[in-house]
XYZ file of C-alpha atoms in Angstrom:
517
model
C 78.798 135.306 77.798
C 78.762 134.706 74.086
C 75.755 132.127 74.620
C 73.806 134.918 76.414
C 74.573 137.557 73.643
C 73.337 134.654 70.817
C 70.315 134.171 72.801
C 68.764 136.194 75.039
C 69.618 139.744 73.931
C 67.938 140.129 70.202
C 68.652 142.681 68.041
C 66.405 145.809 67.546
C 65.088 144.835 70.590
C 67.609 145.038 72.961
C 70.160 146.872 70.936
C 70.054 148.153 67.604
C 73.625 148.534 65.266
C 73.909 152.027 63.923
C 77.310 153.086 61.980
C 79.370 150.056 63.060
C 78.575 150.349 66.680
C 76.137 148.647 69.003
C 73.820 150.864 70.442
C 71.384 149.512 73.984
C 67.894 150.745 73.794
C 66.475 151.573 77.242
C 63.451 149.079 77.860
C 60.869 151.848 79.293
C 62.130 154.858 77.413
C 62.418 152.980 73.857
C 65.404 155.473 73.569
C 69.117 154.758 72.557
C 70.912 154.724 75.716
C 73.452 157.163 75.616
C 77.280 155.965 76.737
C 75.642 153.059 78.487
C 77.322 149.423 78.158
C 76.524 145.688 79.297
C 78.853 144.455 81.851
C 80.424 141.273 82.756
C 82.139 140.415 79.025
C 78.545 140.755 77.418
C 79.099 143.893 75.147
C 82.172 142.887 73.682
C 80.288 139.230 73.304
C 77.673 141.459 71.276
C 79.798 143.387 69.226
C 81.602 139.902 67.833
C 78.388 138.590 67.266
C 77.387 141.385 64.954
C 80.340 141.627 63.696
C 81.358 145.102 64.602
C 84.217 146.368 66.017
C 84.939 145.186 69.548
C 85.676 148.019 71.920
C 88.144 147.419 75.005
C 85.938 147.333 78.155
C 88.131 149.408 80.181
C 88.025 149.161 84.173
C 85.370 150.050 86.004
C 87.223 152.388 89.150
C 83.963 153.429 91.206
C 80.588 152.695 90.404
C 77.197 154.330 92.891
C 73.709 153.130 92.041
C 71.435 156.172 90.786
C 69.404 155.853 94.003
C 72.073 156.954 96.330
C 73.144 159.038 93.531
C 70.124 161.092 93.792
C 70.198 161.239 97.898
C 73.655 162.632 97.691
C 71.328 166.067 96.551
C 70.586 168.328 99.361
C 66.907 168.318 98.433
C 65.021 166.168 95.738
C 61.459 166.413 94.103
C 60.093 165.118 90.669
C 56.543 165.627 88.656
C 54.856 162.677 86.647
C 51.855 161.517 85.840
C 52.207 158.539 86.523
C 53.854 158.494 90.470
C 50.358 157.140 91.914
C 50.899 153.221 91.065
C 54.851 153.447 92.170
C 54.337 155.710 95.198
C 55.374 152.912 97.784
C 58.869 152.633 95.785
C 58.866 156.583 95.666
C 58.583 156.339 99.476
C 60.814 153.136 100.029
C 63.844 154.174 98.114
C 63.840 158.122 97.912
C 61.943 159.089 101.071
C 59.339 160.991 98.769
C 55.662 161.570 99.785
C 53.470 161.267 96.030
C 50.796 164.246 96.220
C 48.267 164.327 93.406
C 48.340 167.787 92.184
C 44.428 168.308 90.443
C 44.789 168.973 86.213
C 44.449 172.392 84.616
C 41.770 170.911 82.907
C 39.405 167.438 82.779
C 40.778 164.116 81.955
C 37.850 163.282 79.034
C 40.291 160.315 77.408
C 38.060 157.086 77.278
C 40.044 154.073 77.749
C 38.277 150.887 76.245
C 38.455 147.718 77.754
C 41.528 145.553 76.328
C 40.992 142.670 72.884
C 42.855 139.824 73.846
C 42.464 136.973 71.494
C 44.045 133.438 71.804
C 47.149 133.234 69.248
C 49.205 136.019 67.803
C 48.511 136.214 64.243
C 44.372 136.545 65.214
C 46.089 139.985 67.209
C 48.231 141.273 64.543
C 44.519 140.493 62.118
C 42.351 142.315 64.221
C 44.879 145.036 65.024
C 45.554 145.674 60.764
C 42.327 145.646 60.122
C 41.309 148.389 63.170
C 43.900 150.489 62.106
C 42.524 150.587 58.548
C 38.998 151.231 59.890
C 40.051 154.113 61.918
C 42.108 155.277 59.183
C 39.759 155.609 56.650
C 38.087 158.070 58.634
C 40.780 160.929 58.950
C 41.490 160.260 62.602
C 45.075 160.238 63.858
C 46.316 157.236 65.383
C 49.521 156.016 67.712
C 50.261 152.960 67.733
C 52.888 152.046 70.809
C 55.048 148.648 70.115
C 57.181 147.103 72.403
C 60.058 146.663 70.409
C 62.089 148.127 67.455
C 61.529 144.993 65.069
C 57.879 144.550 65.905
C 57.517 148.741 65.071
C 58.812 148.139 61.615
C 57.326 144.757 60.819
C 54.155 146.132 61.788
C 54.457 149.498 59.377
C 55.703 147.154 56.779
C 51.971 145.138 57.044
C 50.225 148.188 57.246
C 52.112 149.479 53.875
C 51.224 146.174 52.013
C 47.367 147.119 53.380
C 47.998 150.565 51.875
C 48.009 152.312 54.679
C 50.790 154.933 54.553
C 52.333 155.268 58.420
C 55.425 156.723 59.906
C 57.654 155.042 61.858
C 59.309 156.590 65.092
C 61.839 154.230 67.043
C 65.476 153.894 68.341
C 66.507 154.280 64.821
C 65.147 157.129 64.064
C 65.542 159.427 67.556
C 67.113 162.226 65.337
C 63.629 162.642 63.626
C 61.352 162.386 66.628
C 60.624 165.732 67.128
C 58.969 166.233 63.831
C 57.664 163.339 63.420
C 55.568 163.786 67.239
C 54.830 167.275 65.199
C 52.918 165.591 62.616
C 51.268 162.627 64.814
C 48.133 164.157 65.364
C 47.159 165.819 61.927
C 44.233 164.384 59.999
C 44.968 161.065 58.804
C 48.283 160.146 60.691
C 49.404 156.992 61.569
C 52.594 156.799 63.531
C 54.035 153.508 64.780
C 56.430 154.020 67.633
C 58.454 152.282 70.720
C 57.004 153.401 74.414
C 59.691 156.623 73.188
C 56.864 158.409 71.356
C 55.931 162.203 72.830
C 57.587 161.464 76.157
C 57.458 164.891 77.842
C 55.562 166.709 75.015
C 52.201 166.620 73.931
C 50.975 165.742 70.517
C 49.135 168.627 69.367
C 45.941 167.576 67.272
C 45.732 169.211 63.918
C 49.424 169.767 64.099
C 48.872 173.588 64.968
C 46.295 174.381 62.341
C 43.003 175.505 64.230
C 40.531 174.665 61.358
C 42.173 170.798 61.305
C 42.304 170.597 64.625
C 38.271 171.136 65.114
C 37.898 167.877 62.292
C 40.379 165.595 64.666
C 38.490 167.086 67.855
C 34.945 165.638 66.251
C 36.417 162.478 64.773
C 37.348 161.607 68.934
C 41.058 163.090 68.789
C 44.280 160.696 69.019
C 43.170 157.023 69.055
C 46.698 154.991 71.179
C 46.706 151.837 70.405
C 49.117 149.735 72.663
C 50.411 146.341 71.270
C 51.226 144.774 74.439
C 50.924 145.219 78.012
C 54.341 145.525 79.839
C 55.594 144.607 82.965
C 55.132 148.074 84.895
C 51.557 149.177 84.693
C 53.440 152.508 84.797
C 54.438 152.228 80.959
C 51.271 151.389 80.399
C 49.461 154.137 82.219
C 52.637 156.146 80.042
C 51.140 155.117 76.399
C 47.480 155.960 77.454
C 48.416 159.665 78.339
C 49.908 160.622 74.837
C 45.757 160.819 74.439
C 43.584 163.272 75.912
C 46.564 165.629 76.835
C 45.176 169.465 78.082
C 41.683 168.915 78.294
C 41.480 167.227 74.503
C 39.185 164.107 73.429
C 41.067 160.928 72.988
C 40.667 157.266 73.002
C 43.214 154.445 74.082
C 42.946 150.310 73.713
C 45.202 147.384 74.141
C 45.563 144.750 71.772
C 46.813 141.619 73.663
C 47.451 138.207 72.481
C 48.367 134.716 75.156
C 50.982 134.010 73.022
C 52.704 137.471 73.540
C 56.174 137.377 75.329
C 54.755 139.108 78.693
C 52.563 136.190 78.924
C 54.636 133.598 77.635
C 57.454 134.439 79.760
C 55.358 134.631 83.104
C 53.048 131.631 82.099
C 49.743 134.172 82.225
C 47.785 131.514 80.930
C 48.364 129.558 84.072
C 46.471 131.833 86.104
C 43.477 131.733 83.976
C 41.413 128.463 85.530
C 41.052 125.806 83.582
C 37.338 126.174 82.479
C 38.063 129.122 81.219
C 40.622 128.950 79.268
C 40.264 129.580 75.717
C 40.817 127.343 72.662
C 42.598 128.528 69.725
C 40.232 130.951 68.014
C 40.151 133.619 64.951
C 37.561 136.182 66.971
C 38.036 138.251 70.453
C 37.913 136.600 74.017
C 34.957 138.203 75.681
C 35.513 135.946 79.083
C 35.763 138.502 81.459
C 37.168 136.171 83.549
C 39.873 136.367 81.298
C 40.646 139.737 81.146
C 40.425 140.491 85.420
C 43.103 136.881 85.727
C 45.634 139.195 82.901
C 44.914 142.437 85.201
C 45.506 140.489 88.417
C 48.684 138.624 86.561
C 49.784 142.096 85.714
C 49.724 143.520 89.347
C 51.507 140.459 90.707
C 54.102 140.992 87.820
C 54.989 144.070 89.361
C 54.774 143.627 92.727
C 57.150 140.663 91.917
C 59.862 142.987 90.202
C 59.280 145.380 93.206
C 60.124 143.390 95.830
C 63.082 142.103 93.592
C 64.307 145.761 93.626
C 63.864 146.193 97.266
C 66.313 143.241 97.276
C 68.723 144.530 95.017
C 68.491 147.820 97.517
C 69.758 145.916 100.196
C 72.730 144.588 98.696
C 73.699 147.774 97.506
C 73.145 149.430 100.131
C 75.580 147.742 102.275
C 78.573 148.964 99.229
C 77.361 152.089 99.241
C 78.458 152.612 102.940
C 81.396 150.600 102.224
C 81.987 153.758 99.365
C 81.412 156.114 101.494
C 83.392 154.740 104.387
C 86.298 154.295 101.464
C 85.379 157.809 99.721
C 85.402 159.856 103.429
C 89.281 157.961 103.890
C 90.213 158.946 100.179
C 88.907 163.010 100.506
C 90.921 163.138 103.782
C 94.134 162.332 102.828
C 93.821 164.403 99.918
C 93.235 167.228 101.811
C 95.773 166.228 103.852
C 93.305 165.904 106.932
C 94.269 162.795 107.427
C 98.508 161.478 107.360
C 98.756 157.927 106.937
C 101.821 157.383 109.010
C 102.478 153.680 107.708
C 106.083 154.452 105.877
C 107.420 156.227 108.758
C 106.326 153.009 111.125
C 107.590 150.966 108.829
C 111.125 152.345 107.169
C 111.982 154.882 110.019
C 115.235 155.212 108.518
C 114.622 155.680 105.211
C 112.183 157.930 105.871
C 113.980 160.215 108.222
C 116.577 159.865 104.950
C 113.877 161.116 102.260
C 113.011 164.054 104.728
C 116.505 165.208 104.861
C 116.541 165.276 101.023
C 113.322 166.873 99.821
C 111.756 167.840 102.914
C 109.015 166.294 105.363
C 106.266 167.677 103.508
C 107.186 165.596 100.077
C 108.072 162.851 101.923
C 104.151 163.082 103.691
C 103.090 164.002 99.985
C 104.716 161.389 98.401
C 102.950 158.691 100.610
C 99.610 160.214 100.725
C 99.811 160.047 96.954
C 101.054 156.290 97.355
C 98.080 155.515 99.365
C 95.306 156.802 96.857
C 96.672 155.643 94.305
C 96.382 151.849 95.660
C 93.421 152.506 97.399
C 91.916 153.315 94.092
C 93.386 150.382 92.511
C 92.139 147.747 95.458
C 88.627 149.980 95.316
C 88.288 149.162 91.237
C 88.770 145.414 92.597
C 87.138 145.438 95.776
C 84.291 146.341 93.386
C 84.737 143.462 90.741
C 84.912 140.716 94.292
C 81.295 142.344 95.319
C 79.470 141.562 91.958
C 81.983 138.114 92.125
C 79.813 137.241 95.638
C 76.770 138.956 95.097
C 76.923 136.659 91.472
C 76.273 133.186 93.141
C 75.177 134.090 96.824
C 71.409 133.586 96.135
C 72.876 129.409 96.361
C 73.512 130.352 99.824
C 69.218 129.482 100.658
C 70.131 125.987 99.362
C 72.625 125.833 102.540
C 70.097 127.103 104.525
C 71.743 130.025 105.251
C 70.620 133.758 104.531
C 71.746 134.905 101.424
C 71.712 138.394 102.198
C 73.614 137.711 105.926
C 76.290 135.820 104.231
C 76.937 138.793 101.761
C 77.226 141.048 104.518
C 79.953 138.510 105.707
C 81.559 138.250 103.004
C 81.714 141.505 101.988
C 82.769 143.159 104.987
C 85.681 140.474 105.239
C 86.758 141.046 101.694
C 86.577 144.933 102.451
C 89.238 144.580 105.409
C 91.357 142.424 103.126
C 91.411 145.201 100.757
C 92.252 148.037 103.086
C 95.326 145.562 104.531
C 96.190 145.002 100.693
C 96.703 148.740 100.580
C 98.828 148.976 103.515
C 100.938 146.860 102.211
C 101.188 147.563 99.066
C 101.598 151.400 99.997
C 104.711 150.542 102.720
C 106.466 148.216 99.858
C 106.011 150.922 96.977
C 107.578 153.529 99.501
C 110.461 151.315 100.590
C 111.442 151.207 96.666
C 111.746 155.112 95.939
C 115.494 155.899 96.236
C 116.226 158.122 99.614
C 118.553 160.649 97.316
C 115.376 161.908 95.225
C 114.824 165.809 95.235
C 111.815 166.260 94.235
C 108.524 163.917 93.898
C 108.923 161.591 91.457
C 106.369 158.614 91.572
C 107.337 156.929 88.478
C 110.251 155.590 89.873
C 107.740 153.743 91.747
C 106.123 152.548 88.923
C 102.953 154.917 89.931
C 100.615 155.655 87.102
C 97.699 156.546 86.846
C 94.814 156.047 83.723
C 95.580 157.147 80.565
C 91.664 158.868 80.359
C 88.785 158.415 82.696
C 84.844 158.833 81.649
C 81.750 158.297 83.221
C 78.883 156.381 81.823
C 75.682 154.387 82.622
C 75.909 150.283 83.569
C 72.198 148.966 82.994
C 71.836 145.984 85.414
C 73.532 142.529 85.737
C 71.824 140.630 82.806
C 72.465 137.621 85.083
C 71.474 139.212 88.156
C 67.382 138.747 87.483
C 67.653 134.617 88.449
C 69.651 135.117 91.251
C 67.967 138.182 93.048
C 64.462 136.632 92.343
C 65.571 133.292 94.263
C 66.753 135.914 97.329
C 63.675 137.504 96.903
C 61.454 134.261 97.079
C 58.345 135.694 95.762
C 58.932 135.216 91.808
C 56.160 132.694 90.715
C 57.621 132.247 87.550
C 61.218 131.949 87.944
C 60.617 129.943 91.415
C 57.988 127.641 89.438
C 60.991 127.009 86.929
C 63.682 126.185 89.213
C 61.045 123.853 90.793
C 59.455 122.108 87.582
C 63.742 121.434 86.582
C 64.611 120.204 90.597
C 61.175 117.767 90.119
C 62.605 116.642 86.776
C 65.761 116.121 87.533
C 65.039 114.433 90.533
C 64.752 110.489 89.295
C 67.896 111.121 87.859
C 69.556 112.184 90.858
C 68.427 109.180 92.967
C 69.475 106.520 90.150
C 72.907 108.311 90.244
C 72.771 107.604 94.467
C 71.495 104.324 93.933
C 74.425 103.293 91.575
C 76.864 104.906 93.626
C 75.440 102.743 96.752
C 75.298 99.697 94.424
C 78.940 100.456 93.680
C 79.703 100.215 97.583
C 78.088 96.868 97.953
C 79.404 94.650 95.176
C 82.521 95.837 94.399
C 83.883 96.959 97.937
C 84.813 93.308 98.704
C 86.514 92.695 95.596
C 88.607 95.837 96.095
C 89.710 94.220 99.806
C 90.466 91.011 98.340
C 92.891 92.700 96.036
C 94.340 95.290 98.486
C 95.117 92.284 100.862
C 96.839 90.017 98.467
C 99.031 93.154 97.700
């Protein structure tokens, strides 16, 4: 845990630290994350590393994924602009048909085609020196980073270029209202995370008429995006703060190869060889290029979809395993459903207890015996599933299905749990003294949480290797895992070949010896 929290989670990236406390930033809204927390050890593994305050995890008693959160509404329906590109996953997971409903008014934004140049420092070049251009003419401009660190390092070279700018990220959500109020007057430059006007519309001129005419002729709001990201969604997301109700507007991407998209799915790789670009100062006008980034970009996502879909069907399978659980639970707290184990199982003392305070506490006081340890087993149950679902993509190397074998697994460990219960229910009842006269768990040593909240789990930060091995299709991770099984192979097969060599000279000796014993 602490080696993940040193090294893959970065700070003002990932998180940011505000007032002693580690706040996660959501990775498409560029927002803080409200009362959400890394599982698995990792937050408290953050907070030490920063230095902070390290908050007690607590225990996780039911968790449901937002999916089958949302189907538990009798009827669900959504708007967004940007539905078209994700409509299969609207249809896979939520049933929901994507209808294009026409605009009040034309679309007359004019995306340019993307500047991709070879190293990073060439981008960041071209990209100061645009923004300048564009500046010195009056016109507004939006510049969308990816991260919290790369917004203020680039308003910090902007400031050195004299180029006054306002900054809009997770550390300043309190201001982003008026901040998104100014982003379209004359001469505005705002640098912002993907968070910037997200359900509102930057108003050009700000709301003065005669200002709004000058932006209108300059070519309105000029987005500038700093990256591409892994959903073309975002992407689409960052172009539309332009050209909103009918206005003029332009939108470019500034990419570089050495950017962390590309770096971390090896984009360069798909670019063939006699194409690919040396190191160079100027833009890459291949358009070879620029279609191998697009089609790099589509696969991207299709990759994380079907890595999704996979994650679906494990959860899927606990979600009836909840419901199945949360059907039992409602019933005997209605009292539709009587257990009947404590009366099977200590007929005598519980004839005795109904003589004392009366059948219906004795039924009570076992009903409340039973949720309380089928809540306890549930919290558990729960921490066994991520437990399996953890290491069962190693199940392919078997040659087994890794999704079969955590239906297997996961059903078994589910009947353990509800046998745990009975047990533990029928012991807890045979302690509680027959004399009692009214209900009185605590002499059972029944307690139940001090304070209960509900709050948002982002997913398993280890989760992404495993579920793209189940799901098979991940060039890049599957490319890794084979590039370390080639190198490691020689090493493996000298470790056989010693281990054979072992075998054949120094077997005898060892009979020799064991003989003369």
């Amino acid at each position: 845990m602490a080696l993940h929290a040193e090294v893959l989670l970065k700070r003002d990236r990932d998180y940011i630290v505000r007032n002693g406390i580690v706040e996660l930033i959501d990775e498409f809204t560029g927002r803080v994350a409200d009362n959400r927390r890394w599982p698995h050890g990792i937050q408290p593994a953050i907070e030490a590393k920063e230095g902070v305050d390290i908050r007690p995890e607590g225990r996780i008693l039911n968790a449901i994924t937002i999916q089958h959160f949302v189907h538990m509404y009798p009827k669900i329906a959504g708007m967004t602009a940007t539905a078209v590109s994700s409509s299969s996953e609207f249809r896979d997971f939520y049933g929901l048909d994507t209808v294009i409903v026409p605009p009040h008014r034309s679309c007359i934004r004019h995306d340019e085609p993307d500047a991709v140049f070879t190293h990073l420092e060439a981008k960041v070049r071209a990209l100061v020196d645009e923004i300048r251009g564009i500046h010195a003419t009056g016109r507004p401009i939006l510049v969308g980073t990816a991260s919290v660190h790369e917004s203020e390092e680039l308003a910090a070279r902007l400031r050195s270029e004299c180029v006054k700018c306002r900054v809009l990220n997770a550390k300043h959500d309190a201001r982003e209202a008026l901040i998104i109020a100014c982003a379209g007057r004359l001469g505005a430059v705002t640098i912002s995370t993907n968070m910037a006007g997200r359900g509102t519309d930057i108003v050009l001129g700000g709301g003065d008429e005669f200002e709004r005419q000058k932006v209108v002729e300059l070519g309105g709001l000029y987005v500038i995006g700093t990256n591409r990201y892994e959903s073309v969604r975002i992407d689409h997301q960052l172009r539309g703060r332009a050209g909103r109700q009918g206005d003029p507007g332009s939108t470019r991407f500034f990419i570089s190869l050495e950017d962390d998209l590309m770096c971390r799915y090896d984009v360069t790789g798909f670019i063939p060889t006699r194409h690919r670009p040396s190191g160079q100062q100027g833009r890459i006008h291949d358009r070879v290029v620029l279609q191998e980034i697009a089609r790099a970009q589509r696969i991207i996502e299709s990759q994380n979809f079907e890595i999704r879909r996979t994650l679906w069907s494990y959860s899927e399978l606990v979600e009836k395993q909840r419901q199945i659980v949360h059907r039992l639970r409602q019933g005997i707290l209605a009292g539709d459903i009587q257990p009947g184990l404590c009366a099977d199982a200590w007929p005598d003392h519980f004839r005795e207890l109904c003589d004392n305070a009366g059948r219906e506490t004795a039924e009570k006081v076992e009903r409340l015996l039973t949720i309380h340890y089928l809540d306890c087993f549930w919290s558990e149950h729960l921490a066994v599933i991520d437990d399996i679902r953890e290491g069962i993509h190693f199940e392919r190397y078997g040659g087994r299905e890794p999704l079969d074998e955590f239906i297997r697994q996961a059903d078994a460990a589910l009947s353990e749990m509800m046998q745990q219960v009975e047990t533990e229910v029928v012991g807890a009842f045979g302690k509680l003294p027959a004399d009692i006269s009214a209900l009185d768990l605590e002499k059972a040593c029944i307690r139940r949480p001090s304070a209960t909240w509900t709050y948002i789990v982002g997913d398993n930060p280890f989760s992404r290797f495993g579920s793209s091995l189940i799901a098979s299709r991940n060039i890049g991770f599957a490319s890794w895992t084979g590039l370390v099984a080639f190198l490691y192979m020689p090493l493996a097969l000298l470790a056989l070949a010693w281990i054979r060599m072992r075998q054949v000279f120094f077997k005898p000796h060892r009979a020799v010896a064991d003989k003369r014993e």
